[in-house]
Amino acid sequence: MTFSPEQHYRQYRSQIERYLQSFISESKPHTLYGPSEYVLKGGGKRIRPVLVQLACEAVGGEAREALHAAAGVEILHNFTLVHDDIMDHSPTRRGRPTVHTKWDHNVAILTGDALLALAYRALLKTRSPRIQEISRLFTEGVVIVCEGQAFDKEFEERRRVHVNDYLMMIERKTARMLAVAAEIGGLIGTSDTGRLDALRSFGTSIGRAFQVQDDLLDIVADEEELGKRTGSDLVEGKKTFLLLEALRLAKGKDKAILQKVVNNGGVPRSRIAEYRRIYEATGAIASAERHVAQDLATARADLERLPASNARTTLLWLTDMLARRTF
Amino acid sequence: MTFSPEQHYRQYRSQIERYLQSFISESKPHTLYGPSEYVLKGGGKRIRPVLVQLACEAVGGEAREALHAAAGVEILHNFTLVHDDIMDHSPTRRGRPTVHTKWDHNVAILTGDALLALAYRALLKTRSPRIQEISRLFTEGVVIVCEGQAFDKEFEERRRVHVNDYLMMIERKTARMLAVAAEIGGLIGTSDTGRLDALRSFGTSIGRAFQVQDDLLDIVADEEELGKRTGSDLVEGKKTFLLLEALRLAKGKDKAILQKVVNNGGVPRSRIAEYRRIYEATGAIASAERHVAQDLATARADLERLPASNARTTLLWLTDMLARRTF
C-alpha cells in the first residue's frame, strides 16, 4: 500500500479527537465542565495538534510521545477562541452558539480560564527531559497570543494602522503559536537546533500565510465554498491586510473611498464590488498573493532542511493544501 | 540581636515587591501591560508568596531559590482577582478602581489571561529537579481555583446551599492555593513527604480559617478597623458561613427571617442588629469561632511536624497574627 499523507493526517486527528473526547472526566461544577466539554468536542481541523505530532515524528521522535503536548496546544487554542469570542461579541463559532451566548459572560470567562489550566495539565503529562524548556516555550506562546489579541483590539480603535503593524499583530496572534506547536513537537523528538529552527520557521510561515490568505479569501472566494458572504470584512470594517495594503498603495479618490471603511466602521454590502476593483487596481490583491506565496515557499524550504520521512511528506501535503485552499 | 518574625516576614515581602516592581519590562501593547503593571504594583499583604519562601526555608531549603515560584503564586492570585472582580461587578479593590472599571471588560479579560501566563513565566524560572511536579501542582491549583469560583457563582443563584457545600467551595477557592503555595515552597527545598504533608495541611488550614474568619469579621468587627461597614455580606445577600450555618441551626421564626436574605437577595442595613442576634442565638457565631480555632490548632500542630527554625517561628507568628486578626 502506498503512503497517503491524507490518511496520516486523519490518523493523528483521530488520536486527538479521542484524547479530547475523554479528557474532561469531572462533571461538577456543571457551569465549568459543561461548557469546557462543549468546546473541546466542537471539532475543527485540529491542525495545531497534528502539527505537534508530525513535527515530533519528522525529527525522528515517536508521534505518540507528543500526544499530550499536542492536546495541550489544541486546548490552549480553544481557550483563546472562547475569550476572543467574548471580546469580539461573536454569536457563533463552527456553526454553534459561542459559550457566552449559550451560557453567559461569566461562564465564558471562567471556562476560558479553566481551559488554559487544562492545556497545561495535558502538556505537563509529557515525558521529556526537556519538559521545562517545552513549558517555557508554551508559556511564551501564551503571552505572545495575548499581546496579539491586545494589539488587534487596539487597532480596531485606532484610525491609522500601517500594514506592517498588521503583520506584526498576526505574527503574534496566529503565527507564533504555530511556531511553538512545531517547535514543541520537535523538542520532544530531538535536541538538534538546526531541525528545531527549521520547524519554528515552518510554523511561523504557514501561520502567516494562513492569516493573509484568510483576508484574501474574504474578497475573492466562491461564496458557496466559503460558506459565508464574501466582503464581510469590509462590511464589518475590519482592518485586514488587503485594506491596509490598499490604503498604503492608493492615491487620490481611491484612497478617500478606502478611508471610508475606517471612518464609518464598515461599508454597505452593495459597495463590495467597488472595493474589489480598488483592491485589484492598487495591487493590494497581488501583494497579498505575493506574501502568501513567499511564506509558503519559505515553509517548503524549511521542510527541505528536515530529513525525508513520511511525516515530512505529510507536512508538505498540509502546506500544499493550504496553498490550494479556496475556502 | 534577637530574631524578629515580623522583620523576617517584611524582608521576604520586600523581595517579592521588588521582584514584581521590575517584572513587567515591556510596555506595548499598552492595553495589556499598562493594567498588568497596575495590578502587580497594587500592593497587598503578599501572604502567599511569603508562605512559599518560608515553606522552602522551613524544610531546609534556601528561601531565595523559591522566589520565582513565590512570584508565580502571587501573580496567579492577582489573575484570579482581576477575573473575579469582573464576574462580581466589583468597582474597587484595595481602594483603587478595578481593571474593568478603570479600563474595560475586554482589557480586564485579557489582562487576567496574560497574568496567568506571566505567573507560569515566573514559576518556570525555578531551578529544581522537581520542576515538572511543581508545575503540575501549580496547574492543579489553578483548575481547583476555577472550580471554586464556578461553585461560588452557582451558589449565588441557588436557593438551597448547605454549609458543607460552602466549606467545599472555600476549600477550592481559597484554601487549596495556600496548600499549593506551601507545598511548592517545600518541594523546592526537600523531597521528604512527611514535611510536605505537614506544609500542605498547614496551607489548607490557614486558608480555611482565613475565609471563615472573614465572614465572622463582617458581622463582629469594629467598623473602623475593618475599613468598611459591618454587615455588608447581609446587605449584599451573600451566602456566608454564618448565614448557612444559622439556617442549618435555626428553627421557626428565626429560620424564616434568615431565609429572607436568600429570597430577597439581601436585607436593609437597618436590620443587621437583628441578624447579629440570630447568629448569636442559633450558635452560628460560636460554630464559626470553633471552626477557626480548630483550623488554627491544626495549623499549629502541622508546624510542630517541621524541625525548629526561624522560618517555622515566622510561620507560627503568621498563624497567631491571623488568630488575633480583628480587621
XYZ file of C-alpha atoms in Angstrom:
654
model
C 0.000 0.000 0.000
C 1.336 3.417 -0.910
C 1.695 6.065 1.759
C -1.195 8.521 1.982
C -0.489 11.865 3.661
C -4.192 12.463 4.000
C -4.634 9.223 5.934
C -1.599 10.094 8.035
C -3.196 13.421 8.941
C -6.567 11.810 9.615
C -4.973 9.199 11.842
C -3.389 11.830 14.105
C -6.511 13.949 14.036
C -8.480 10.923 15.283
C -5.996 10.397 18.096
C -6.514 13.980 19.222
C -10.275 13.674 18.923
C -10.282 10.591 21.109
C -7.965 12.281 23.599
C -10.229 15.335 23.829
C -13.425 13.269 23.967
C -12.312 11.630 27.191
C -10.204 14.466 28.595
C -12.831 16.009 30.879
C -13.727 13.396 33.468
C -15.357 15.619 36.083
C -18.913 16.890 35.716
C -19.215 19.333 38.645
C -19.308 22.289 38.768
C -21.626 21.976 35.759
C -21.137 25.591 34.753
C -17.435 24.905 34.309
C -17.177 21.396 32.894
C -20.345 21.563 30.795
C -19.055 24.385 28.590
C -15.486 23.009 28.674
C -16.692 19.730 27.174
C -18.896 21.586 24.723
C -15.860 23.477 23.450
C -13.433 20.562 23.295
C -15.959 18.365 21.498
C -16.704 21.078 18.964
C -14.489 19.607 16.264
C -12.315 21.673 13.959
C -9.433 20.812 11.674
C -7.071 20.155 14.610
C -4.183 21.492 12.513
C -2.152 22.598 15.544
C -2.056 19.301 17.435
C -1.421 17.324 14.260
C 1.457 19.704 13.589
C 2.921 18.925 17.033
C 2.822 15.193 16.358
C 4.137 15.440 12.805
C 6.960 17.763 13.897
C 7.998 15.249 16.544
C 7.952 12.416 14.026
C 9.738 14.483 11.369
C 12.807 14.853 13.596
C 12.890 11.165 14.455
C 10.682 11.065 17.556
C 7.613 8.966 18.287
C 4.423 10.866 17.414
C 2.651 9.156 20.337
C 5.017 10.772 22.794
C 3.887 14.171 21.593
C 0.183 13.445 22.088
C -0.124 15.147 25.489
C 1.646 18.238 24.193
C -0.479 18.165 21.031
C -3.630 18.147 23.153
C -2.189 20.967 25.270
C -1.680 23.114 22.190
C -5.217 22.409 20.936
C -6.830 23.105 24.318
C -4.860 26.338 24.526
C -6.164 27.298 21.080
C -9.703 26.674 22.295
C -9.097 28.875 25.341
C -8.188 31.755 23.012
C -11.323 31.165 20.918
C -13.638 31.280 23.953
C -12.180 34.538 25.258
C -11.784 36.139 21.808
C -15.428 35.362 21.051
C -16.467 37.282 24.180
C -14.283 40.247 23.238
C -15.470 40.216 19.617
C -19.143 39.698 20.567
C -19.254 36.695 18.202
C -22.597 34.856 18.402
C -21.468 31.640 16.680
C -18.351 29.550 16.100
C -18.186 26.496 13.822
C -21.942 26.730 13.334
C -22.778 26.555 17.050
C -23.548 29.248 19.630
C -20.434 30.542 21.385
C -20.043 29.850 25.113
C -21.002 33.356 26.238
C -24.119 33.126 24.019
C -25.188 29.638 25.102
C -24.343 30.324 28.757
C -23.232 33.816 29.794
C -20.203 36.092 30.045
C -19.091 34.912 33.467
C -19.286 31.277 32.448
C -17.281 32.000 29.316
C -14.573 33.897 31.202
C -14.196 31.083 33.700
C -14.379 28.330 31.074
C -11.576 30.001 29.165
C -9.514 30.247 32.345
C -10.065 26.579 33.115
C -9.178 25.582 29.548
C -5.885 27.427 29.864
C -5.099 25.492 33.044
C -6.289 22.251 31.431
C -3.973 22.928 28.498
C -1.078 22.955 30.963
C -2.438 19.807 32.599
C -2.217 17.964 29.256
C 1.141 19.469 28.293
C 2.708 18.641 31.650
C 1.955 14.953 31.210
C 4.667 14.907 28.545
C 7.623 12.726 29.429
C 10.680 14.558 28.242
C 13.992 15.611 29.755
C 13.267 18.981 28.120
C 9.924 19.495 29.840
C 10.987 22.795 31.433
C 12.074 24.227 28.091
C 8.874 22.933 26.487
C 6.721 24.507 29.202
C 8.554 27.807 28.931
C 8.129 27.873 25.165
C 4.438 27.136 25.577
C 4.139 29.909 28.171
C 5.886 32.468 25.975
C 3.459 31.441 23.231
C 0.509 32.236 25.510
C 1.957 35.649 26.417
C 2.509 36.470 22.741
C -1.025 35.369 21.798
C -2.371 37.743 24.479
C -0.203 40.528 23.060
C -1.539 39.795 19.579
C -5.132 39.951 20.756
C -4.459 43.211 22.640
C -2.911 44.786 19.523
C -5.844 43.528 17.458
C -8.329 45.238 19.769
C -6.192 48.404 19.899
C -6.035 48.549 16.095
C -9.826 48.347 15.920
C -9.983 51.655 17.792
C -7.071 53.311 16.000
C -7.644 55.294 12.809
C -4.144 54.846 11.425
C -2.755 51.343 11.251
C 0.099 50.502 8.903
C 0.103 47.188 7.076
C 3.355 46.382 8.886
C 1.573 46.812 12.240
C -0.954 44.323 10.965
C 1.726 41.814 10.018
C 3.316 42.237 13.452
C -0.078 41.620 15.052
C -0.912 38.415 13.144
C 2.595 37.158 13.782
C 1.674 37.314 17.483
C -1.953 36.322 17.314
C -1.652 33.417 14.892
C 1.801 32.584 13.592
C 3.724 32.345 16.854
C 1.584 29.600 18.342
C 2.030 27.519 15.172
C 5.776 28.035 15.508
C 5.545 26.987 19.155
C 3.466 23.937 18.224
C 6.048 22.810 15.689
C 8.993 23.524 17.977
C 7.443 21.716 20.953
C 6.849 18.651 18.800
C 10.434 18.953 17.655
C 11.779 19.287 21.202
C 10.074 16.057 22.223
C 11.895 14.285 19.415
C 15.288 15.949 19.161
C 17.784 18.456 20.509
C 19.184 19.249 17.040
C 18.983 23.047 16.885
C 19.082 23.145 13.079
C 15.980 20.999 12.820
C 14.266 22.932 15.599
C 14.997 26.180 13.735
C 13.502 24.715 10.572
C 10.336 23.653 12.418
C 9.945 27.034 14.107
C 10.304 28.853 10.794
C 7.896 26.405 9.140
C 5.228 27.060 11.777
C 5.627 30.830 11.533
C 5.427 30.774 7.742
C 2.306 28.662 7.426
C 0.669 30.663 10.229
C 1.275 33.967 8.480
C 0.289 32.556 5.080
C -2.922 31.184 6.547
C -3.961 34.537 8.004
C -3.235 36.653 4.906
C -4.979 34.055 2.757
C -7.988 34.289 5.055
C -8.190 38.010 4.311
C -7.782 37.325 0.617
C -10.490 34.660 0.511
C -12.984 37.027 2.077
C -12.873 39.091 -1.095
C -12.021 36.610 -3.879
C -13.513 33.290 -2.718
C -16.522 31.498 -4.110
C -19.337 32.333 -1.665
C -20.686 28.809 -1.573
C -17.328 27.284 -0.849
C -16.501 29.946 1.764
C -19.815 29.244 3.499
C -20.442 32.931 4.114
C -20.899 36.082 2.064
C -17.720 37.478 0.566
C -16.787 41.000 1.547
C -17.870 40.511 5.153
C -14.602 42.022 6.385
C -15.425 45.253 4.520
C -18.997 45.291 5.797
C -17.697 44.875 9.341
C -14.986 47.495 8.812
C -12.144 45.117 9.637
C -8.629 46.375 9.115
C -7.400 43.450 7.035
C -4.155 43.052 5.146
C -5.974 43.994 1.937
C -7.500 47.184 3.287
C -4.280 48.368 4.921
C -2.144 47.439 1.942
C -4.589 49.151 -0.433
C -4.574 52.253 1.803
C -0.784 52.275 1.656
C -0.740 51.952 -2.146
C -3.776 54.038 -3.148
C -3.827 57.695 -4.104
C -6.471 60.386 -4.590
C -10.078 59.320 -4.919
C -9.440 55.591 -4.304
C -7.680 56.412 -1.051
C -10.631 58.518 0.091
C -13.033 55.660 -0.703
C -10.864 53.196 1.226
C -10.658 55.580 4.153
C -14.452 55.366 4.478
C -14.175 51.775 5.691
C -12.155 53.050 8.642
C -14.091 56.273 9.211
C -17.536 54.700 9.047
C -16.623 51.389 10.672
C -17.686 49.465 7.573
C -19.398 49.926 4.214
C -22.730 48.774 2.743
C -22.696 45.368 1.088
C -23.738 46.986 -2.218
C -20.319 48.646 -2.462
C -18.200 45.478 -2.211
C -17.622 45.234 -5.981
C -16.169 48.753 -5.999
C -13.730 47.854 -3.230
C -12.751 44.671 -5.003
C -11.923 46.825 -8.035
C -9.766 49.155 -5.921
C -8.027 46.215 -4.242
C -7.186 44.937 -7.759
C -6.223 48.323 -9.162
C -3.929 49.311 -6.303
C -2.165 45.968 -6.454
C -3.237 45.025 -2.909
C -4.542 41.640 -4.057
C -1.353 40.921 -5.974
C 0.644 41.948 -2.902
C -1.352 39.609 -0.647
C -0.863 36.770 -3.113
C 2.853 37.514 -3.176
C 3.009 37.433 0.623
C 1.213 34.100 0.765
C 3.341 32.592 -1.983
C 6.534 33.782 -0.340
C 5.582 32.373 3.064
C 4.605 29.062 1.520
C 7.903 28.937 -0.367
C 9.734 29.542 2.913
C 7.672 26.803 4.565
C 8.589 24.327 1.788
C 12.261 25.282 2.039
C 12.098 24.775 5.810
C 10.838 21.246 5.253
C 13.792 20.591 2.940
C 16.030 21.171 5.949
C 14.495 18.095 7.617
C 15.378 14.524 6.648
C 13.000 12.820 4.218
C 10.225 10.942 6.047
C 6.512 10.227 5.892
C 5.964 12.979 8.455
C 7.812 15.478 6.256
C 5.730 14.366 3.274
C 2.542 14.956 5.241
C 3.738 18.389 6.396
C 4.393 19.241 2.743
C 0.945 17.937 1.819
C -0.598 20.172 4.508
C 1.323 23.131 3.090
C 0.055 22.385 -0.405
C -3.497 22.029 0.895
C -3.117 25.453 2.409
C -1.800 26.828 -0.898
C -4.743 25.412 -2.812
C -7.271 26.446 -0.223
C -10.222 28.155 -1.860
C -12.461 28.326 1.194
C 20.041 40.915 68.088
C 17.077 38.712 68.752
C 15.174 37.176 65.893
C 12.076 39.088 64.794
C 9.418 37.122 62.875
C 7.861 40.366 61.770
C 11.129 41.524 60.208
C 11.571 38.129 58.630
C 8.142 38.454 57.018
C 8.810 42.038 55.941
C 12.122 41.052 54.403
C 10.519 38.423 52.160
C 7.621 40.688 51.369
C 10.104 43.328 50.192
C 11.824 40.780 47.977
C 8.517 39.975 46.323
C 7.669 43.645 45.961
C 10.968 44.323 44.231
C 10.507 41.289 42.004
C 7.028 42.408 40.967
C 8.072 46.039 40.530
C 10.522 45.085 37.808
C 8.740 42.018 36.462
C 6.926 43.691 33.561
C 9.588 45.021 31.221
C 7.543 45.505 28.063
C 5.245 48.493 27.598
C 3.393 47.611 24.373
C 0.611 46.747 23.842
C -0.318 49.437 26.376
C -3.772 47.956 26.953
C -2.132 44.755 28.165
C 0.979 45.820 30.061
C -0.484 49.039 31.493
C -3.167 47.220 33.511
C -0.833 44.283 34.266
C 1.625 46.655 35.938
C -1.213 48.471 37.672
C -2.339 45.184 39.212
C 1.081 43.856 40.200
C 2.074 47.171 41.776
C -1.154 47.348 43.744
C 0.359 46.096 46.978
C -1.334 43.714 49.341
C -0.099 41.604 52.209
C 1.708 39.181 49.893
C 0.920 36.320 52.286
C 1.008 33.657 49.559
C 4.476 34.352 48.173
C 5.956 34.813 51.640
C 4.440 31.447 52.522
C 6.232 29.858 49.538
C 9.573 31.234 50.674
C 9.072 30.396 54.354
C 7.927 26.866 53.494
C 11.057 26.324 51.449
C 13.249 27.606 54.269
C 11.341 25.635 56.907
C 12.288 22.342 55.250
C 15.935 23.304 54.918
C 15.954 24.993 51.511
C 17.162 28.446 50.515
C 14.304 30.966 50.511
C 15.933 32.766 47.567
C 15.545 29.712 45.398
C 11.806 29.837 45.906
C 11.498 33.481 44.839
C 10.423 32.788 41.252
C 7.817 30.305 42.430
C 6.686 32.750 45.118
C 6.174 35.423 42.472
C 4.335 32.901 40.299
C 1.900 32.154 43.112
C 1.307 35.860 43.776
C 0.807 36.706 40.081
C -1.614 33.805 39.827
C -3.527 35.187 42.807
C -3.750 38.544 41.054
C -5.075 36.865 37.905
C -7.947 35.423 39.956
C -8.679 38.829 41.488
C -8.916 40.557 38.089
C -11.314 37.983 36.651
C -13.334 37.563 39.867
C -13.798 41.337 40.027
C -15.323 41.277 36.534
C -17.651 38.421 37.454
C -18.642 40.036 40.756
C -19.026 43.517 39.222
C -16.696 44.896 41.909
C -15.895 48.571 41.341
C -12.871 48.777 43.641
C -10.118 46.598 45.079
C -7.620 47.707 47.721
C -9.009 51.233 47.476
C -8.398 51.578 43.741
C -10.676 51.096 40.731
C -10.670 47.516 39.426
C -9.211 46.866 35.966
C -12.578 46.506 34.213
C -13.673 49.793 35.826
C -10.515 51.776 35.046
C -10.235 50.272 31.542
C -12.994 47.988 30.281
C -14.206 44.370 30.296
C -12.148 43.239 27.334
C -8.982 44.728 28.763
C -9.657 43.018 32.095
C -10.301 39.634 30.500
C -7.091 39.837 28.520
C -5.049 41.225 31.417
C -6.156 38.316 33.566
C -5.202 35.875 30.816
C -1.776 37.462 30.463
C -1.246 37.420 34.238
C -1.950 33.698 34.290
C 0.669 33.148 31.599
C 3.073 35.506 33.384
C 2.569 33.508 36.573
C 3.832 30.445 34.711
C 6.695 32.522 33.290
C 7.866 33.337 36.818
C 7.265 29.835 38.185
C 9.106 28.171 35.306
C 12.270 30.121 36.086
C 12.611 27.952 39.195
C 15.676 25.747 39.163
C 14.643 22.446 40.636
C 14.889 18.805 39.648
C 11.224 18.631 40.666
C 10.070 21.370 38.291
C 7.583 19.110 36.492
C 5.947 18.091 39.752
C 5.935 21.719 40.893
C 4.327 22.885 37.652
C 1.710 20.144 37.822
C 0.837 21.033 41.387
C 0.520 24.685 40.401
C -1.694 23.728 37.450
C -3.997 21.564 39.575
C -4.230 24.540 41.927
C -5.418 26.755 39.062
C -8.038 24.190 37.990
C -9.320 23.917 41.553
C -9.487 27.703 41.956
C -11.616 27.858 38.782
C -13.863 25.133 40.197
C -14.203 27.096 43.429
C -15.178 30.263 41.598
C -17.697 28.342 39.453
C -19.292 26.812 42.580
C -19.333 30.251 44.196
C -21.247 31.712 41.251
C -23.577 28.689 41.116
C -24.349 29.035 44.826
C -25.294 32.676 44.314
C -28.088 31.523 42.021
C -29.137 28.522 44.107
C -31.753 28.867 46.836
C -30.574 25.931 48.899
C -26.918 25.754 49.796
C -25.730 23.667 52.722
C -22.935 24.954 54.930
C -20.919 21.895 53.873
C -21.225 22.983 50.223
C -19.842 26.314 51.329
C -16.883 24.695 53.087
C -16.202 22.604 49.968
C -16.310 25.780 47.870
C -13.891 27.826 50.001
C -11.595 24.834 50.195
C -11.330 25.136 46.390
C -11.463 28.874 46.017
C -9.097 29.851 48.817
C -7.558 27.039 50.840
C -6.173 24.861 48.061
C -3.958 27.543 46.582
C -2.453 28.212 50.025
C -1.779 24.488 50.330
C -0.196 24.542 46.875
C 1.893 27.590 47.792
C 3.244 25.874 50.892
C 3.847 22.574 49.123
C 5.633 24.193 46.179
C 7.948 26.019 48.560
C 8.503 22.702 50.303
C 9.227 20.854 47.057
C 11.935 23.348 46.179
C 13.634 22.578 49.495
C 13.005 18.893 50.148
C 11.620 15.579 48.961
C 10.646 14.492 52.491
C 6.996 13.501 52.109
C 6.213 13.881 55.810
C 7.294 17.512 55.780
C 5.489 18.146 52.503
C 2.306 16.690 54.016
C 2.663 18.977 57.010
C 3.095 22.035 54.775
C 0.106 21.100 52.617
C -2.092 20.645 55.656
C -0.806 23.904 57.144
C -1.703 25.816 53.980
C -5.181 24.295 53.808
C -5.877 25.022 57.465
C -4.863 28.672 57.447
C -6.697 29.187 54.149
C -9.930 27.828 55.543
C -9.518 29.671 58.836
C -8.892 32.912 56.994
C -12.070 32.625 54.942
C -14.412 31.710 57.805
C -12.867 34.470 59.897
C -13.532 36.906 57.073
C -17.221 36.028 57.246
C -17.131 36.373 61.011
C -15.432 39.766 60.968
C -18.068 41.152 58.653
C -20.556 40.860 61.496
C -18.486 41.223 64.671
C -15.586 43.511 63.691
C -15.013 47.079 64.710
C -16.185 49.121 61.711
C -13.231 51.486 61.825
C -10.697 48.693 61.953
C -12.468 46.726 59.217
C -12.432 49.787 56.979
C -15.968 49.135 55.806
C -19.448 48.890 57.301
C -20.116 45.667 59.169
C -22.995 43.536 57.937
C -22.186 44.199 54.275
C -22.448 40.487 53.491
C -26.056 40.507 54.739
C -26.893 43.668 52.831
C -25.480 42.077 49.680
C -27.256 38.782 50.353
C -24.048 36.750 50.398
C -24.328 33.124 51.409
C -21.601 33.178 54.054
C -20.635 30.511 56.553
C -22.629 32.390 59.211
C -25.819 32.624 57.188
C -25.718 28.991 56.056
C -24.764 27.696 59.482
C -27.512 29.786 61.110
C -30.017 28.490 58.529
C -28.985 24.954 59.389
C -29.359 25.551 63.144
C -32.375 27.876 63.255
C -35.993 26.927 63.697
C -39.369 28.643 63.336
C -39.431 32.415 63.083
C -35.654 32.865 63.103
C -35.321 30.497 60.180
C -37.949 32.458 58.229
C -36.100 35.706 58.918
C -32.805 34.173 57.786
C -34.452 32.819 54.651
C -35.278 36.404 53.660
C -31.613 37.103 52.992
C -31.677 34.396 50.333
C -35.158 35.101 48.983
C -34.724 38.863 48.701
C -31.052 38.817 47.731
C -30.110 40.881 50.788
C -31.646 42.794 53.681
C -31.812 46.501 54.642
C -28.877 47.775 56.686
C -31.313 48.705 59.485
C -31.927 45.008 60.139
C -28.302 43.984 60.737
C -28.593 44.026 64.547
C -31.476 41.576 64.368
C -29.436 39.192 62.253
C -26.480 39.518 64.600
C -28.811 38.471 67.409
C -29.997 35.425 65.438
C -26.420 34.492 64.538
C -25.624 34.588 68.258
C -28.789 32.825 69.375
C -28.523 29.954 66.894
C -24.909 29.369 67.819
C -23.694 30.179 64.290
C -21.091 32.628 65.604
C -19.842 30.117 68.167
C -19.681 27.497 65.425
C -17.658 29.801 63.163
C -15.294 30.582 66.028
C -14.914 26.855 66.687
C -14.122 26.200 63.035
C -11.487 28.925 63.003
C -9.962 27.773 66.285
C -9.859 24.168 65.123
C -8.196 25.038 61.825
C -5.648 27.219 63.574
C -4.918 24.420 66.050
C -4.356 22.045 63.125
C -2.080 24.624 61.506
C 0.000 24.915 64.691
C 0.204 21.138 65.012
C 1.342 20.927 61.379
C 4.177 23.308 62.166
C 5.223 21.054 65.042
C 5.898 18.360 62.452
C 8.622 20.553 60.964
C 12.070 20.988 62.534
C 12.542 24.086 64.691
C 13.845 27.034 62.662
C 13.407 30.754 62.214
C 11.137 30.047 59.248
C 8.919 27.840 61.385
C 8.809 30.545 64.053
C 7.699 33.072 61.468
C 5.019 30.724 60.113
C 3.745 30.350 63.675
C 3.795 34.134 64.100
C 1.740 34.497 60.904
C -0.747 31.951 62.236
C -1.044 33.872 65.510
C -1.489 37.124 63.618
C -4.324 35.503 61.747
C -5.852 34.286 65.006
C -5.718 37.773 66.508
C -6.935 39.463 63.355
C -9.674 41.929 64.164
C -9.940 43.542 60.725
